[in-house]
Amino acid sequence: MKKSEEKGPFFELTKRQRKAVVMLYEGTYTNKEIAEVLHCSESLIYKWKRENKLFQQARRQYETMIIEDKYVSEAMQSIYALVKTAKSEMVRLQAAISILKLAGRLTDSSTPELDKAKVRKANAEADIARWRADELTGKNKSDDSTVLVDDIGDVGDE
């Protein structure tokens, strides 16, 4: 890892605390074994795990770093292989959608049509709010040609 990438809680810990984070992540050591390796008390390890917020944040950061280093690249390659080689069109589509989501280009419920509809709705709601505000402050004149129309209709409108 480059020096410029060494930011965040994990890198703010002491060397001994970083070693404890790594050993805890590996999952093969008990708190007692970690304490023996680090030449400290077992109660200190417990205290770091329970009470030290920086230590807790560092553990999460370390887990994220390991996952990104080891698995994300491999997972992306597998998904891309599905886009290229899957026999099912639906599998290829889902793989492509997954890549777009991971790249931040697509949200879970986003389609271009839905995004346009959301913009239209937001603009309409803003127009209505503006008209109501003007109505309350007396800025709308009696000859104002703005008319609000409920064109959706309810069940009782039939």
Short mmCIF file of N, CA and C in Angstrom, two decimals:
data_model
loop_
_atom_site.label_atom_id
_atom_site.label_comp_id
_atom_site.label_asym_id
_atom_site.label_seq_id
_atom_site.Cartn_x
_atom_site.Cartn_y
_atom_site.Cartn_z
N MET A 1 0.84 -1.18 0.00
CA MET A 1 0.00 0.00 0.00
C MET A 1 0.89 1.24 0.00
N LYS A 2 0.53 2.22 -0.82
CA LYS A 2 1.31 3.45 -0.94
C LYS A 2 1.12 4.33 0.29
N LYS A 3 2.12 5.15 0.58
CA LYS A 3 2.03 6.07 1.71
C LYS A 3 0.84 7.01 1.58
N SER A 4 0.52 7.44 0.35
CA SER A 4 -0.58 8.37 0.14
C SER A 4 -1.93 7.73 0.46
N GLU A 5 -1.99 6.38 0.43
CA GLU A 5 -3.23 5.67 0.72
C GLU A 5 -3.37 5.34 2.20
N GLU A 6 -2.34 5.62 2.98
CA GLU A 6 -2.35 5.27 4.40
C GLU A 6 -3.04 6.36 5.21
N LYS A 7 -4.37 6.38 5.10
CA LYS A 7 -5.17 7.35 5.84
C LYS A 7 -6.29 6.62 6.55
N GLY A 8 -6.77 7.20 7.62
CA GLY A 8 -7.90 6.63 8.31
C GLY A 8 -7.51 6.05 9.66
N PRO A 9 -8.52 5.54 10.37
CA PRO A 9 -8.31 5.07 11.75
C PRO A 9 -7.24 4.00 11.90
N PHE A 10 -7.18 3.05 10.97
CA PHE A 10 -6.20 1.97 11.10
C PHE A 10 -4.78 2.52 11.18
N PHE A 11 -4.49 3.55 10.42
CA PHE A 11 -3.14 4.10 10.36
C PHE A 11 -2.87 5.11 11.48
N GLU A 12 -3.91 5.41 12.26
CA GLU A 12 -3.73 6.27 13.43
C GLU A 12 -3.39 5.46 14.68
N LEU A 13 -3.56 4.15 14.61
CA LEU A 13 -3.25 3.28 15.75
C LEU A 13 -1.75 3.12 15.92
N THR A 14 -1.36 2.66 17.11
CA THR A 14 0.04 2.31 17.33
C THR A 14 0.33 1.02 16.58
N LYS A 15 1.62 0.71 16.41
CA LYS A 15 1.98 -0.53 15.72
C LYS A 15 1.39 -1.75 16.44
N ARG A 16 1.41 -1.70 17.74
CA ARG A 16 0.90 -2.82 18.53
C ARG A 16 -0.61 -2.98 18.32
N GLN A 17 -1.34 -1.88 18.28
CA GLN A 17 -2.78 -1.95 18.03
C GLN A 17 -3.08 -2.44 16.62
N ARG A 18 -2.30 -1.98 15.64
CA ARG A 18 -2.50 -2.46 14.26
C ARG A 18 -2.27 -3.97 14.18
N LYS A 19 -1.24 -4.44 14.87
CA LYS A 19 -0.96 -5.88 14.89
C LYS A 19 -2.15 -6.63 15.51
N ALA A 20 -2.74 -6.07 16.55
CA ALA A 20 -3.90 -6.70 17.19
C ALA A 20 -5.08 -6.75 16.21
N VAL A 21 -5.30 -5.68 15.47
CA VAL A 21 -6.38 -5.64 14.47
C VAL A 21 -6.18 -6.74 13.44
N VAL A 22 -4.95 -6.89 12.96
CA VAL A 22 -4.65 -7.90 11.95
C VAL A 22 -4.89 -9.30 12.52
N MET A 23 -4.42 -9.53 13.72
CA MET A 23 -4.59 -10.85 14.33
C MET A 23 -6.07 -11.16 14.59
N LEU A 24 -6.81 -10.16 15.01
CA LEU A 24 -8.25 -10.36 15.23
C LEU A 24 -8.95 -10.67 13.92
N TYR A 25 -8.55 -10.00 12.86
CA TYR A 25 -9.17 -10.24 11.56
C TYR A 25 -8.91 -11.67 11.09
N GLU A 26 -7.70 -12.16 11.32
CA GLU A 26 -7.35 -13.52 10.89
C GLU A 26 -8.22 -14.57 11.57
N GLY A 27 -8.70 -14.25 12.76
CA GLY A 27 -9.67 -15.11 13.43
C GLY A 27 -9.13 -16.40 14.00
N THR A 28 -7.84 -16.56 14.02
CA THR A 28 -7.26 -17.82 14.52
C THR A 28 -6.61 -17.64 15.90
N TYR A 29 -6.64 -16.44 16.42
CA TYR A 29 -6.00 -16.16 17.69
C TYR A 29 -7.04 -15.80 18.75
N THR A 30 -6.79 -16.25 19.96
CA THR A 30 -7.62 -15.83 21.09
C THR A 30 -7.08 -14.50 21.61
N ASN A 31 -7.87 -13.84 22.43
CA ASN A 31 -7.40 -12.59 23.03
C ASN A 31 -6.14 -12.83 23.86
N LYS A 32 -6.09 -13.98 24.52
CA LYS A 32 -4.93 -14.31 25.34
C LYS A 32 -3.69 -14.46 24.47
N GLU A 33 -3.82 -15.15 23.34
CA GLU A 33 -2.68 -15.33 22.43
C GLU A 33 -2.23 -14.00 21.85
N ILE A 34 -3.18 -13.14 21.51
CA ILE A 34 -2.82 -11.82 20.98
C ILE A 34 -2.06 -11.03 22.03
N ALA A 35 -2.54 -11.08 23.27
CA ALA A 35 -1.88 -10.37 24.37
C ALA A 35 -0.45 -10.87 24.57
N GLU A 36 -0.25 -12.19 24.47
CA GLU A 36 1.09 -12.75 24.64
C GLU A 36 2.02 -12.27 23.53
N VAL A 37 1.54 -12.28 22.29
CA VAL A 37 2.37 -11.83 21.16
C VAL A 37 2.72 -10.36 21.29
N LEU A 38 1.77 -9.55 21.78
CA LEU A 38 1.97 -8.11 21.87
C LEU A 38 2.59 -7.67 23.21
N HIS A 39 2.82 -8.63 24.10
CA HIS A 39 3.40 -8.34 25.41
C HIS A 39 2.55 -7.32 26.18
N CYS A 40 1.27 -7.63 26.28
CA CYS A 40 0.37 -6.77 27.05
C CYS A 40 -0.64 -7.67 27.76
N SER A 41 -1.50 -7.07 28.53
CA SER A 41 -2.49 -7.87 29.26
C SER A 41 -3.68 -8.20 28.37
N GLU A 42 -4.30 -9.31 28.69
CA GLU A 42 -5.50 -9.72 27.97
C GLU A 42 -6.62 -8.70 28.17
N SER A 43 -6.66 -8.10 29.34
CA SER A 43 -7.70 -7.11 29.62
C SER A 43 -7.53 -5.87 28.74
N LEU A 44 -6.31 -5.56 28.35
CA LEU A 44 -6.09 -4.43 27.44
C LEU A 44 -6.70 -4.72 26.07
N ILE A 45 -6.57 -5.94 25.60
CA ILE A 45 -7.17 -6.32 24.32
C ILE A 45 -8.68 -6.17 24.41
N TYR A 46 -9.27 -6.67 25.49
CA TYR A 46 -10.72 -6.53 25.69
C TYR A 46 -11.12 -5.05 25.72
N LYS A 47 -10.32 -4.25 26.41
CA LYS A 47 -10.63 -2.81 26.51
C LYS A 47 -10.59 -2.16 25.14
N TRP A 48 -9.59 -2.46 24.34
CA TRP A 48 -9.52 -1.90 22.98
C TRP A 48 -10.76 -2.28 22.19
N LYS A 49 -11.13 -3.57 22.28
CA LYS A 49 -12.28 -4.06 21.50
C LYS A 49 -13.60 -3.43 21.95
N ARG A 50 -13.76 -3.23 23.25
CA ARG A 50 -15.04 -2.74 23.79
C ARG A 50 -15.15 -1.23 23.87
N GLU A 51 -14.08 -0.57 24.25
CA GLU A 51 -14.18 0.84 24.63
C GLU A 51 -13.47 1.82 23.70
N ASN A 52 -12.53 1.36 22.94
CA ASN A 52 -11.72 2.25 22.12
C ASN A 52 -12.38 2.43 20.75
N LYS A 53 -13.04 3.57 20.53
CA LYS A 53 -13.76 3.84 19.28
C LYS A 53 -12.82 3.83 18.08
N LEU A 54 -11.65 4.39 18.23
CA LEU A 54 -10.68 4.42 17.13
C LEU A 54 -10.29 2.99 16.74
N PHE A 55 -10.07 2.15 17.74
CA PHE A 55 -9.73 0.76 17.49
C PHE A 55 -10.86 0.05 16.74
N GLN A 56 -12.09 0.30 17.15
CA GLN A 56 -13.26 -0.31 16.49
C GLN A 56 -13.37 0.16 15.04
N GLN A 57 -13.18 1.45 14.83
CA GLN A 57 -13.23 1.99 13.46
C GLN A 57 -12.09 1.43 12.62
N ALA A 58 -10.94 1.25 13.24
CA ALA A 58 -9.78 0.71 12.53
C ALA A 58 -10.04 -0.74 12.11
N ARG A 59 -10.72 -1.50 12.95
CA ARG A 59 -11.05 -2.89 12.58
C ARG A 59 -11.94 -2.91 11.35
N ARG A 60 -12.94 -2.02 11.32
CA ARG A 60 -13.83 -1.96 10.15
C ARG A 60 -13.07 -1.53 8.90
N GLN A 61 -12.18 -0.54 9.06
CA GLN A 61 -11.40 -0.08 7.92
C GLN A 61 -10.50 -1.20 7.41
N TYR A 62 -9.87 -1.91 8.30
CA TYR A 62 -8.97 -2.99 7.89
C TYR A 62 -9.75 -4.07 7.13
N GLU A 63 -10.91 -4.44 7.64
CA GLU A 63 -11.74 -5.44 6.96
C GLU A 63 -12.09 -4.97 5.54
N THR A 64 -12.44 -3.71 5.41
CA THR A 64 -12.78 -3.15 4.10
C THR A 64 -11.57 -3.18 3.17
N MET A 65 -10.41 -2.81 3.70
CA MET A 65 -9.19 -2.81 2.88
C MET A 65 -8.87 -4.22 2.38
N ILE A 66 -8.98 -5.20 3.25
CA ILE A 66 -8.66 -6.58 2.87
C ILE A 66 -9.64 -7.08 1.82
N ILE A 67 -10.92 -6.81 2.05
CA ILE A 67 -11.95 -7.25 1.10
C ILE A 67 -11.71 -6.60 -0.26
N GLU A 68 -11.43 -5.31 -0.26
CA GLU A 68 -11.19 -4.63 -1.53
C GLU A 68 -9.95 -5.18 -2.23
N ASP A 69 -8.89 -5.39 -1.47
CA ASP A 69 -7.65 -5.90 -2.06
C ASP A 69 -7.80 -7.31 -2.61
N LYS A 70 -8.46 -8.17 -1.85
CA LYS A 70 -8.50 -9.59 -2.22
C LYS A 70 -9.66 -9.95 -3.14
N TYR A 71 -10.82 -9.35 -2.92
CA TYR A 71 -12.02 -9.91 -3.54
C TYR A 71 -12.72 -9.04 -4.58
N VAL A 72 -12.63 -7.74 -4.46
CA VAL A 72 -13.39 -6.88 -5.37
C VAL A 72 -12.92 -7.05 -6.81
N SER A 73 -11.63 -7.05 -7.03
CA SER A 73 -11.12 -7.20 -8.39
C SER A 73 -11.55 -8.53 -9.00
N GLU A 74 -11.43 -9.58 -8.21
CA GLU A 74 -11.83 -10.91 -8.69
C GLU A 74 -13.34 -10.96 -8.97
N ALA A 75 -14.13 -10.36 -8.10
CA ALA A 75 -15.58 -10.35 -8.29
C ALA A 75 -15.94 -9.57 -9.55
N MET A 76 -15.29 -8.44 -9.77
CA MET A 76 -15.57 -7.65 -10.97
C MET A 76 -15.20 -8.43 -12.23
N GLN A 77 -14.11 -9.15 -12.20
CA GLN A 77 -13.73 -9.96 -13.35
C GLN A 77 -14.76 -11.05 -13.62
N SER A 78 -15.29 -11.66 -12.56
CA SER A 78 -16.31 -12.69 -12.72
C SER A 78 -17.59 -12.12 -13.30
N ILE A 79 -17.99 -10.95 -12.81
CA ILE A 79 -19.20 -10.32 -13.32
C ILE A 79 -19.02 -9.94 -14.78
N TYR A 80 -17.86 -9.39 -15.11
CA TYR A 80 -17.59 -9.01 -16.50
C TYR A 80 -17.61 -10.24 -17.42
N ALA A 81 -17.07 -11.36 -16.92
CA ALA A 81 -17.09 -12.60 -17.70
C ALA A 81 -18.53 -13.03 -17.98
N LEU A 82 -19.43 -12.82 -17.01
CA LEU A 82 -20.84 -13.14 -17.22
C LEU A 82 -21.44 -12.25 -18.31
N VAL A 83 -21.07 -10.98 -18.30
CA VAL A 83 -21.58 -10.06 -19.34
C VAL A 83 -21.19 -10.58 -20.72
N LYS A 84 -19.99 -11.08 -20.84
CA LYS A 84 -19.47 -11.51 -22.14
C LYS A 84 -19.89 -12.92 -22.54
N THR A 85 -20.02 -13.82 -21.58
CA THR A 85 -20.15 -15.23 -21.96
C THR A 85 -21.43 -15.93 -21.52
N ALA A 86 -22.23 -15.32 -20.67
CA ALA A 86 -23.43 -16.00 -20.19
C ALA A 86 -24.38 -16.29 -21.35
N LYS A 87 -24.98 -17.44 -21.33
CA LYS A 87 -25.90 -17.84 -22.39
C LYS A 87 -27.25 -17.15 -22.23
N SER A 88 -27.62 -16.90 -20.99
CA SER A 88 -28.91 -16.27 -20.71
C SER A 88 -28.80 -14.75 -20.85
N GLU A 89 -29.71 -14.19 -21.62
CA GLU A 89 -29.73 -12.74 -21.79
C GLU A 89 -30.00 -12.05 -20.46
N MET A 90 -30.85 -12.66 -19.64
CA MET A 90 -31.18 -12.08 -18.34
C MET A 90 -29.95 -12.04 -17.43
N VAL A 91 -29.15 -13.08 -17.45
CA VAL A 91 -27.91 -13.12 -16.65
C VAL A 91 -26.96 -12.03 -17.12
N ARG A 92 -26.82 -11.88 -18.44
CA ARG A 92 -25.94 -10.83 -18.98
C ARG A 92 -26.43 -9.45 -18.55
N LEU A 93 -27.76 -9.24 -18.61
CA LEU A 93 -28.34 -7.95 -18.21
C LEU A 93 -28.08 -7.68 -16.73
N GLN A 94 -28.33 -8.67 -15.88
CA GLN A 94 -28.12 -8.47 -14.45
C GLN A 94 -26.64 -8.21 -14.14
N ALA A 95 -25.75 -8.88 -14.84
CA ALA A 95 -24.32 -8.64 -14.64
C ALA A 95 -23.95 -7.22 -15.05
N ALA A 96 -24.48 -6.77 -16.18
CA ALA A 96 -24.21 -5.40 -16.64
C ALA A 96 -24.76 -4.39 -15.64
N ILE A 97 -25.95 -4.62 -15.13
CA ILE A 97 -26.55 -3.73 -14.13
C ILE A 97 -25.68 -3.70 -12.87
N SER A 98 -25.19 -4.85 -12.46
CA SER A 98 -24.31 -4.91 -11.28
C SER A 98 -23.06 -4.07 -11.46
N ILE A 99 -22.46 -4.15 -12.64
CA ILE A 99 -21.26 -3.35 -12.92
C ILE A 99 -21.59 -1.86 -12.85
N LEU A 100 -22.71 -1.47 -13.45
CA LEU A 100 -23.10 -0.06 -13.41
C LEU A 100 -23.36 0.41 -11.99
N LYS A 101 -24.01 -0.41 -11.19
CA LYS A 101 -24.27 -0.04 -9.79
C LYS A 101 -22.97 0.11 -9.02
N LEU A 102 -22.05 -0.84 -9.19
CA LEU A 102 -20.78 -0.77 -8.48
C LEU A 102 -19.95 0.44 -8.90
N ALA A 103 -20.14 0.86 -10.14
CA ALA A 103 -19.42 2.03 -10.64
C ALA A 103 -20.11 3.33 -10.24
N GLY A 104 -21.26 3.22 -9.57
CA GLY A 104 -21.99 4.40 -9.13
C GLY A 104 -22.77 5.06 -10.25
N ARG A 105 -22.97 4.37 -11.36
CA ARG A 105 -23.68 4.93 -12.50
C ARG A 105 -25.17 4.61 -12.48
N LEU A 106 -25.59 3.74 -11.58
CA LEU A 106 -26.98 3.32 -11.55
C LEU A 106 -27.37 2.99 -10.11
N THR A 107 -28.49 3.53 -9.66
CA THR A 107 -28.97 3.20 -8.33
C THR A 107 -29.92 2.02 -8.42
N ASP A 108 -30.31 1.48 -7.28
CA ASP A 108 -31.16 0.29 -7.26
C ASP A 108 -32.46 0.48 -8.02
N SER A 109 -33.06 1.65 -7.90
CA SER A 109 -34.37 1.85 -8.53
C SER A 109 -34.29 2.89 -9.65
N SER A 110 -33.17 2.98 -10.29
CA SER A 110 -32.97 4.03 -11.28
C SER A 110 -33.04 3.50 -12.70
N THR A 111 -33.83 4.19 -13.51
CA THR A 111 -33.82 4.00 -14.96
C THR A 111 -33.90 5.40 -15.54
N PRO A 112 -33.47 5.62 -16.76
CA PRO A 112 -33.56 6.97 -17.32
C PRO A 112 -34.99 7.52 -17.31
N GLU A 113 -35.96 6.67 -17.62
CA GLU A 113 -37.35 7.12 -17.63
C GLU A 113 -37.80 7.51 -16.23
N LEU A 114 -37.45 6.68 -15.24
CA LEU A 114 -37.83 6.97 -13.87
C LEU A 114 -37.17 8.25 -13.38
N ASP A 115 -35.90 8.44 -13.71
CA ASP A 115 -35.21 9.66 -13.31
C ASP A 115 -35.87 10.90 -13.91
N LYS A 116 -36.28 10.84 -15.19
CA LYS A 116 -36.96 11.97 -15.82
C LYS A 116 -38.30 12.24 -15.14
N ALA A 117 -39.02 11.17 -14.80
CA ALA A 117 -40.31 11.33 -14.13
C ALA A 117 -40.13 11.96 -12.75
N LYS A 118 -39.07 11.57 -12.05
CA LYS A 118 -38.79 12.15 -10.73
C LYS A 118 -38.49 13.65 -10.85
N VAL A 119 -37.78 14.03 -11.89
CA VAL A 119 -37.46 15.45 -12.11
C VAL A 119 -38.75 16.22 -12.40
N ARG A 120 -39.59 15.66 -13.29
CA ARG A 120 -40.87 16.32 -13.61
C ARG A 120 -41.72 16.48 -12.35
N LYS A 121 -41.78 15.45 -11.54
CA LYS A 121 -42.57 15.50 -10.30
C LYS A 121 -42.02 16.56 -9.35
N ALA A 122 -40.71 16.59 -9.18
CA ALA A 122 -40.10 17.58 -8.29
C ALA A 122 -40.37 19.00 -8.79
N ASN A 123 -40.28 19.22 -10.10
CA ASN A 123 -40.56 20.54 -10.66
C ASN A 123 -42.02 20.93 -10.45
N ALA A 124 -42.92 19.98 -10.65
CA ALA A 124 -44.35 20.26 -10.46
C ALA A 124 -44.64 20.58 -9.00
N GLU A 125 -44.05 19.82 -8.09
CA GLU A 125 -44.25 20.07 -6.66
C GLU A 125 -43.69 21.43 -6.27
N ALA A 126 -42.56 21.82 -6.86
CA ALA A 126 -41.98 23.14 -6.57
C ALA A 126 -42.91 24.25 -7.08
N ASP A 127 -43.49 24.07 -8.29
CA ASP A 127 -44.43 25.06 -8.82
C ASP A 127 -45.64 25.20 -7.91
N ILE A 128 -46.16 24.08 -7.44
CA ILE A 128 -47.34 24.11 -6.55
C ILE A 128 -46.99 24.81 -5.24
N ALA A 129 -45.83 24.48 -4.67
CA ALA A 129 -45.42 25.10 -3.41
C ALA A 129 -45.24 26.61 -3.59
N ARG A 130 -44.65 27.01 -4.72
CA ARG A 130 -44.46 28.43 -5.00
C ARG A 130 -45.81 29.14 -5.12
N TRP A 131 -46.76 28.52 -5.84
CA TRP A 131 -48.08 29.10 -6.02
C TRP A 131 -48.79 29.24 -4.68
N ARG A 132 -48.70 28.20 -3.83
CA ARG A 132 -49.35 28.26 -2.51
C ARG A 132 -48.73 29.34 -1.65
N ALA A 133 -47.41 29.47 -1.70
CA ALA A 133 -46.74 30.51 -0.92
C ALA A 133 -47.18 31.90 -1.38
N ASP A 134 -47.24 32.07 -2.70
CA ASP A 134 -47.70 33.35 -3.24
C ASP A 134 -49.15 33.61 -2.84
N GLU A 135 -49.96 32.60 -2.82
CA GLU A 135 -51.37 32.73 -2.45
C GLU A 135 -51.48 33.19 -0.99
N LEU A 136 -50.67 32.62 -0.12
CA LEU A 136 -50.71 32.97 1.29
C LEU A 136 -50.19 34.38 1.56
N THR A 137 -49.22 34.82 0.78
CA THR A 137 -48.65 36.15 1.00
C THR A 137 -49.37 37.22 0.19
N GLY A 138 -50.37 36.81 -0.58
CA GLY A 138 -51.14 37.78 -1.35
C GLY A 138 -50.49 38.21 -2.64
N LYS A 139 -49.47 37.51 -3.07
CA LYS A 139 -48.80 37.88 -4.32
C LYS A 139 -49.59 37.46 -5.55
N ASN A 140 -50.43 36.43 -5.39
CA ASN A 140 -51.28 36.02 -6.52
C ASN A 140 -52.41 37.03 -6.65
N LYS A 141 -52.60 37.54 -7.83
CA LYS A 141 -53.67 38.50 -8.06
C LYS A 141 -54.95 37.75 -8.37
N SER A 142 -56.07 38.42 -8.21
CA SER A 142 -57.35 37.76 -8.47
C SER A 142 -57.48 37.39 -9.94
N ASP A 143 -56.76 38.09 -10.81
CA ASP A 143 -56.84 37.75 -12.22
C ASP A 143 -55.70 36.83 -12.66
N ASP A 144 -55.01 36.23 -11.65
CA ASP A 144 -53.92 35.31 -11.95
C ASP A 144 -54.46 34.14 -12.75
N SER A 145 -53.76 33.81 -13.81
CA SER A 145 -54.24 32.77 -14.70
C SER A 145 -53.77 31.38 -14.31
N THR A 146 -53.03 31.27 -13.20
CA THR A 146 -52.55 29.96 -12.77
C THR A 146 -53.71 29.18 -12.18
N VAL A 147 -53.89 27.98 -12.68
CA VAL A 147 -54.96 27.12 -12.19
C VAL A 147 -54.35 25.78 -11.87
N LEU A 148 -54.66 25.27 -10.67
CA LEU A 148 -54.21 23.95 -10.29
C LEU A 148 -55.30 22.96 -10.68
N VAL A 149 -54.92 21.92 -11.35
CA VAL A 149 -55.89 20.94 -11.81
C VAL A 149 -55.47 19.57 -11.31
N ASP A 150 -56.42 18.85 -10.73
CA ASP A 150 -56.18 17.48 -10.32
C ASP A 150 -56.65 16.59 -11.46
N ASP A 151 -55.72 16.20 -12.31
CA ASP A 151 -56.11 15.39 -13.46
C ASP A 151 -55.88 13.90 -13.22
N ILE A 152 -55.47 13.54 -12.01
CA ILE A 152 -55.26 12.13 -11.70
C ILE A 152 -56.60 11.44 -11.48
N GLY A 153 -57.44 12.05 -10.69
CA GLY A 153 -58.76 11.47 -10.42
C GLY A 153 -58.69 10.39 -9.38
N ASP A 154 -59.70 10.33 -8.56
CA ASP A 154 -59.82 9.31 -7.53
C ASP A 154 -60.90 8.33 -7.93
N VAL A 155 -61.07 7.28 -7.15
CA VAL A 155 -62.11 6.30 -7.41
C VAL A 155 -63.48 6.97 -7.34
N GLY A 156 -63.66 7.93 -6.44
CA GLY A 156 -64.93 8.62 -6.27
C GLY A 156 -65.24 9.59 -7.40
N ASP A 157 -64.25 9.86 -8.29
CA ASP A 157 -64.48 10.81 -9.38
C ASP A 157 -65.23 10.19 -10.54
N GLU A 158 -65.40 8.89 -10.56
CA GLU A 158 -66.02 8.24 -11.72
C GLU A 158 -67.51 8.40 -11.73
#
